[in-house]
Tab-separated table of C-alpha atoms and ligand atoms in Angstrom:
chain	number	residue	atom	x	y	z
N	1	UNK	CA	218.735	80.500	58.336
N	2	UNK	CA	220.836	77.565	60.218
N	3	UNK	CA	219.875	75.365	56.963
N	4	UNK	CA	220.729	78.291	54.327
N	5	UNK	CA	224.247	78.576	55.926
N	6	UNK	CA	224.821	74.918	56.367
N	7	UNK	CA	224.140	74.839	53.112
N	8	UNK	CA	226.285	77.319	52.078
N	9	UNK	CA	229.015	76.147	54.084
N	10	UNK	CA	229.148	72.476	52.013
N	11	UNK	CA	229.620	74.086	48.655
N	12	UNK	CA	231.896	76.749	49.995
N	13	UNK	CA	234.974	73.830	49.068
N	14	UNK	CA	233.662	73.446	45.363
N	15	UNK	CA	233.244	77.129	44.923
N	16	UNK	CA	236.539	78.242	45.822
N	17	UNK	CA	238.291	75.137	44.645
N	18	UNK	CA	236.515	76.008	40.992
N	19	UNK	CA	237.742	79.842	40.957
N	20	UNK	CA	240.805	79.669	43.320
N	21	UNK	CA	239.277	81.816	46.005
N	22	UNK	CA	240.687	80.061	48.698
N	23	UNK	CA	242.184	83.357	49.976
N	24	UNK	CA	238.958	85.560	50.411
N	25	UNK	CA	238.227	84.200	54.022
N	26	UNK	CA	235.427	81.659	54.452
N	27	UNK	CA	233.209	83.215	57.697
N	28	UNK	CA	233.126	86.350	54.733
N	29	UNK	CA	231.965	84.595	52.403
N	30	UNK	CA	229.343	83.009	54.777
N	31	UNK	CA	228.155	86.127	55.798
N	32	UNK	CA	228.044	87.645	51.813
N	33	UNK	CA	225.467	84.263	50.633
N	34	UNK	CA	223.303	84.464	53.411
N	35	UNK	CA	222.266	88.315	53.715
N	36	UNK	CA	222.460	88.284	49.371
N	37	UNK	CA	219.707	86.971	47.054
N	38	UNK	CA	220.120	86.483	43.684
N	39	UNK	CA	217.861	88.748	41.347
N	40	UNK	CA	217.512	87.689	37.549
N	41	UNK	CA	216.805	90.324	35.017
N	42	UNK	CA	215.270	89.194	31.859
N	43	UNK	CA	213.552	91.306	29.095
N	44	UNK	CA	212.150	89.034	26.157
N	45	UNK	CA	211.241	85.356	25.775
N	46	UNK	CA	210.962	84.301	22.433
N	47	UNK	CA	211.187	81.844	19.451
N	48	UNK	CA	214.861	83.482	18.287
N	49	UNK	CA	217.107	84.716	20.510
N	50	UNK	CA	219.041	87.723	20.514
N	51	UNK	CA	220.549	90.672	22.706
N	52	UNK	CA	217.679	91.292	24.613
N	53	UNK	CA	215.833	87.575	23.796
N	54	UNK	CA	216.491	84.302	25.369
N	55	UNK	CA	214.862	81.199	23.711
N	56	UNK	CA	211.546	79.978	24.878
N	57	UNK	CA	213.174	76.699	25.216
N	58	UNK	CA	216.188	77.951	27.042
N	59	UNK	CA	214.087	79.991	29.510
N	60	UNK	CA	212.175	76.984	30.549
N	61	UNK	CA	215.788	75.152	31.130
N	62	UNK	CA	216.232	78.168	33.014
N	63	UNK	CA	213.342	77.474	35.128
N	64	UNK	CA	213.286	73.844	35.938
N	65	UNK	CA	216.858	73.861	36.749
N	66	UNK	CA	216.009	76.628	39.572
N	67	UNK	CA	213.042	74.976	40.735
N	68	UNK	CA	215.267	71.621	40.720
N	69	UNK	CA	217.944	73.062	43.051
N	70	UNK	CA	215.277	74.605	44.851
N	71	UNK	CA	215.203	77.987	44.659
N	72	UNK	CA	212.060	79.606	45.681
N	73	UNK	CA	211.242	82.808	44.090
N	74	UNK	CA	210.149	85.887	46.332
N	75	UNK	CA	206.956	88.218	45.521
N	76	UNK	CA	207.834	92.149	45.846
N	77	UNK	CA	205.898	91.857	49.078
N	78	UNK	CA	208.828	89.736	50.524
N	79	UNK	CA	211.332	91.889	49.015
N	80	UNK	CA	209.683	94.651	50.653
N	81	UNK	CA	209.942	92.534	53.869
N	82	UNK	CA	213.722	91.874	53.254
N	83	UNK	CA	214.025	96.051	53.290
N	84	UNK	CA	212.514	96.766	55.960
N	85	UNK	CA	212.983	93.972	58.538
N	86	UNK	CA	216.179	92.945	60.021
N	87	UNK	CA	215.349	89.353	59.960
N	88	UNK	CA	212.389	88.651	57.875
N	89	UNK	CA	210.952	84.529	57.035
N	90	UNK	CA	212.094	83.758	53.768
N	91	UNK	CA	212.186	80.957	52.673
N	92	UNK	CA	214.973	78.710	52.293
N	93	UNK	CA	217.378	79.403	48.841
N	94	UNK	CA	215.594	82.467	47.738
N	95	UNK	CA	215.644	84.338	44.041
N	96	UNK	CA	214.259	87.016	42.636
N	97	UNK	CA	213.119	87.030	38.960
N	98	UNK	CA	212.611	90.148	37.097
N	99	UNK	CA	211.425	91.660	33.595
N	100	UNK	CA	212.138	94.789	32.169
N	101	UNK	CA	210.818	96.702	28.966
N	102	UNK	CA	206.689	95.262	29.122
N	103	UNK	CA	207.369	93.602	26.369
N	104	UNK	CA	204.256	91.396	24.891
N	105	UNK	CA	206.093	88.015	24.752
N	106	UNK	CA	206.383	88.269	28.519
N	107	UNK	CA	202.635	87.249	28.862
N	108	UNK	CA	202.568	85.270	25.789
N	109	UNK	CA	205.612	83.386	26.725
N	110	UNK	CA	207.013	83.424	29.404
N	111	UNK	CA	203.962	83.774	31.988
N	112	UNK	CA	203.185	79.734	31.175
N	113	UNK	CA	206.605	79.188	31.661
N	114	UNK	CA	206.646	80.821	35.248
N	115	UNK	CA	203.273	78.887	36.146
N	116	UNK	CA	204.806	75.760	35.197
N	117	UNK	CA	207.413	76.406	37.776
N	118	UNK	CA	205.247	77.684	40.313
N	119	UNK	CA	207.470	80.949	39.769
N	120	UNK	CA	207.252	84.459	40.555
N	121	UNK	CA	208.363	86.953	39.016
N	122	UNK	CA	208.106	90.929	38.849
N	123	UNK	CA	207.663	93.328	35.407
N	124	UNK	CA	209.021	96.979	34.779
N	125	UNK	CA	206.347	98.471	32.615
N	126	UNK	CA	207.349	101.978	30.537
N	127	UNK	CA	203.462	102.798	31.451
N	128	UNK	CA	203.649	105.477	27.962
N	129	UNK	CA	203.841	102.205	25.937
N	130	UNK	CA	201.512	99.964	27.707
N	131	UNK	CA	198.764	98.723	25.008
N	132	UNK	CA	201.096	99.684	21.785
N	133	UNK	CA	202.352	96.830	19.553
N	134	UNK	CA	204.312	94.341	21.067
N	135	UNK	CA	203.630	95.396	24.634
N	136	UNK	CA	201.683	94.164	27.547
N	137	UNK	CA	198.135	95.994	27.424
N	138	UNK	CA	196.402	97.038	30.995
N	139	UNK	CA	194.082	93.879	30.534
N	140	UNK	CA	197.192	91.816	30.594
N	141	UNK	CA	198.697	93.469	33.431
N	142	UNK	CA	195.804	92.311	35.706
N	143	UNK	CA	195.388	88.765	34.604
N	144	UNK	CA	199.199	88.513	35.032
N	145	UNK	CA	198.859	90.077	38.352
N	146	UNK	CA	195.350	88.151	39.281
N	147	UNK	CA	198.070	84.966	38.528
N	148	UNK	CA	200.412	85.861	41.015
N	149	UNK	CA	203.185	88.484	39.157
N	150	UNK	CA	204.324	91.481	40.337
N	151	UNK	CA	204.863	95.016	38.697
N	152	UNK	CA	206.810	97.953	39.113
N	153	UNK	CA	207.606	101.125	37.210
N	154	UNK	CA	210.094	101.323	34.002
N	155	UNK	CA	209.564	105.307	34.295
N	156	UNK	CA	206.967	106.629	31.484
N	157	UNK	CA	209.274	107.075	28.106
N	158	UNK	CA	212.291	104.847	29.163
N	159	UNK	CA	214.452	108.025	29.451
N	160	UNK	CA	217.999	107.874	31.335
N	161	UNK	CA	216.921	109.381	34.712
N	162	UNK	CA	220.673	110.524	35.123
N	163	UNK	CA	219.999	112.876	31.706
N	164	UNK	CA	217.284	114.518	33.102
N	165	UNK	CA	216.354	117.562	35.004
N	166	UNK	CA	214.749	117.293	38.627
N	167	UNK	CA	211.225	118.045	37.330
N	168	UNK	CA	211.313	115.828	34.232
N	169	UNK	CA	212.650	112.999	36.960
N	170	UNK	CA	210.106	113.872	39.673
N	171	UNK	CA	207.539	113.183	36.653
N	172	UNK	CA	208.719	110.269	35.101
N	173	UNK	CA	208.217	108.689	38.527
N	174	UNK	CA	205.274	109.970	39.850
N	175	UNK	CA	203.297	109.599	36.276
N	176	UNK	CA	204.206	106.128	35.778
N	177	UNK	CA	203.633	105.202	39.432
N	178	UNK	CA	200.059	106.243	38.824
N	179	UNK	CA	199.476	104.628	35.492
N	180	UNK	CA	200.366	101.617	37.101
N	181	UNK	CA	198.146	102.085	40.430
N	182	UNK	CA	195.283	102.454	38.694
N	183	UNK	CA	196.035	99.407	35.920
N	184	UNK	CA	196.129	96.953	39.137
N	185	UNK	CA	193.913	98.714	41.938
N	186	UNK	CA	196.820	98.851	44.643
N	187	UNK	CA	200.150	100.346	45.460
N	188	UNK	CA	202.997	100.082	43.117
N	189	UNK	CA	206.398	100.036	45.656
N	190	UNK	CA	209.303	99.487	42.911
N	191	UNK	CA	211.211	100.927	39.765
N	192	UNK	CA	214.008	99.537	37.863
N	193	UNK	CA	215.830	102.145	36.218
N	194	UNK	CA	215.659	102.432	32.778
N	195	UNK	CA	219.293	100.963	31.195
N	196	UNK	CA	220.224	101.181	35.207
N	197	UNK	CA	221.035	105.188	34.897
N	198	UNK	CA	220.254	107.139	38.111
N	199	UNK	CA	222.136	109.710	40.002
N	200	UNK	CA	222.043	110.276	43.971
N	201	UNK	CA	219.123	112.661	43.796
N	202	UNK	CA	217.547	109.950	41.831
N	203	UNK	CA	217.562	107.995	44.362
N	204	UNK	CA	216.097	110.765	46.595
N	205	UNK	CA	213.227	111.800	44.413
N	206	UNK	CA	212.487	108.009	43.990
N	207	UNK	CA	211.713	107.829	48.166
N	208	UNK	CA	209.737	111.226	47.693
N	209	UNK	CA	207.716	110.054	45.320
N	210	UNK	CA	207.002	107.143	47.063
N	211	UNK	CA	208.883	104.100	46.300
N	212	UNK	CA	210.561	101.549	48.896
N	213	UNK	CA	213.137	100.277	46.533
N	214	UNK	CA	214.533	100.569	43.208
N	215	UNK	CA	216.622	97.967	41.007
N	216	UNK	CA	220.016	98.999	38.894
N	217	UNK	CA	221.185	97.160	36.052
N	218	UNK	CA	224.404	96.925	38.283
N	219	UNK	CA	225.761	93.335	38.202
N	220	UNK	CA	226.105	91.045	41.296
N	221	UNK	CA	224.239	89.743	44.640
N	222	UNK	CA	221.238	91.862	45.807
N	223	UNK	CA	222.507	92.983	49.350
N	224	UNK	CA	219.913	95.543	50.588
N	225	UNK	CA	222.386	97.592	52.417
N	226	UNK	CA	220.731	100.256	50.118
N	227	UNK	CA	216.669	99.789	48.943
N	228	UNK	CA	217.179	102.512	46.146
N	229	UNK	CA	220.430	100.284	44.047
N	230	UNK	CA	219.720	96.867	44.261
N	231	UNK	CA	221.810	94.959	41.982
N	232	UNK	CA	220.524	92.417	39.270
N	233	UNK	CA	222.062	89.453	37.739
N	234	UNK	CA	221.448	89.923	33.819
N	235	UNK	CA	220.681	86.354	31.311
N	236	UNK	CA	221.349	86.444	27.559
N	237	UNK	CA	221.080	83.518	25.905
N	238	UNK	CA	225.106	83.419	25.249
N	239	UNK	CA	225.231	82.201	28.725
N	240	UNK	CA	226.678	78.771	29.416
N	241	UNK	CA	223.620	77.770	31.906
N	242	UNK	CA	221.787	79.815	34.717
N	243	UNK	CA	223.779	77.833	37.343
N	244	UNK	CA	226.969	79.043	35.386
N	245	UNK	CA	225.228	82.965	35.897
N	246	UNK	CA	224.277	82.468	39.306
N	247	UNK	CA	227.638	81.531	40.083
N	248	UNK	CA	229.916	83.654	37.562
N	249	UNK	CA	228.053	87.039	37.522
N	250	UNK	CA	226.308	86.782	40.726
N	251	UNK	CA	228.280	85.282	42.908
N	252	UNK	CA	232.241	86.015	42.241
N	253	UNK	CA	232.052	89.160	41.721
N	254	UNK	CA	230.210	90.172	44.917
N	255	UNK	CA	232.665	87.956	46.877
N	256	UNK	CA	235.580	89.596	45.451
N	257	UNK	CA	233.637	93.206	46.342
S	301	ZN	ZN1	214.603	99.025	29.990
């Protein structure tokens, strides 16, 4: 932790130089970087990028320029640690890496990628489309898990859990929670909310039925003052560089509050 703030500390004068923050007071900054982590969301690697697809190319860039600053990527396990420990080993620089939708090309294309790296990363599978075209098929699921991913629940039919009445939500997360158990043989802890849309009771039904934390599509740092809307830090390949979205969307905005 001494070497995470130390080196938080010697960028703090490049940061704030670079966005004129020099009045948001330094000990509160401090104290934002070292109980945040960073978590990317990503949905589709592919040959041609688009709204929801970043280059293959790019996403490797992506990749080696994390591993090169030295970023080491937590499994849900130590997330899971994070939540429920007040001072948990992490290890130094931490990230979390995400996928939403199940889509195919995140086996096909971006798993090598993540080996490459030595990378981890966790998926949010809509378990009603598992095995239909373009997405990840149960067999996938387990070689991608036997290789070291994670996965947690996209809900069952990608419905906005906000639009939906108590039953329909208490299904949705239950159902898909099971799907997903019995794909991989063990206990599935997470959701990401499909297109981030959840209400309070959401977040209530999500701890009955189970889960220990859930991800939004809210932008900024992830700072686990509550498991149930941890926010994300979405790529699209319109971005100038992931150093340029770790620092503009993750960073600033959570300083500022
Ligand atoms: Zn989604």
């Amino acid at each position: 932790m001494i070497t995470r703030r130390r080196f938080i500390t010697g960028g703090l004068g490049a940061i704030t130089a670079l966005f004129g923050l020099s009045l948001v007071p330094e000990y509160k900054i401090i104290d934002q970087l070292v109980n945040s982590i960073p978590v990317l969301l990503y949905h589709r690697v592919g040959p041609e990028a688009d709204d929801l697809t970043i280059s293959t190319t790019r996403f490797e860039q992506d990749m080696a320029s994390l591993a090169e600053e030295g970023y080491h990527t937590l499994s849900l396990a130590q997330v899971a640690r994070r939540l429920q420990e007040q001072q948990p080993q992490l290890p130094d620089k931490p990230l979390i890496i995400t996928f939403d939708d199940g889509y195919l090309d995140n086996y096909t294309n971006a798993l090598p990628v993540l080996q490459k790296y030595s990378m981890k990363a966790s998926f949010y599978i809509i378990t009603g489309m598992m095995g239909d075209t373009d997405r990840l098929t149960g067999a996938q699921i387990r070689e991608m898990a036997a290789a070291g991913m994670d996965f947690g629940s996209h809900t069952v039919t990608h419905r906005q859990l906000a639009e939906l009445t108590p039953q329909e939500v208490a299904d949705e997360l239950h159902q898909s929670k099971f799907a997903l158990e019995q794909t991989l043989g063990k206990p599935v802890n997470f959701i990401a909310y499909p297109c981030g849309s959840y209400r309070p009771d959401t977040i209530q039904a999500a701890g009955q039925a189970g889960y220990i934390g859930g991800f939004s599509t809210q932008c900024g740092l992830a700072m686990f003052n509550n498991h149930f809307t941890i926010k994300r830090i979405p790529v699209f390949h319109f971005d100038r560089s992931i150093a340029y979205v770790l620092l503009r969307k993750g960073l600033i905005p959570s300083m500022l509050g």
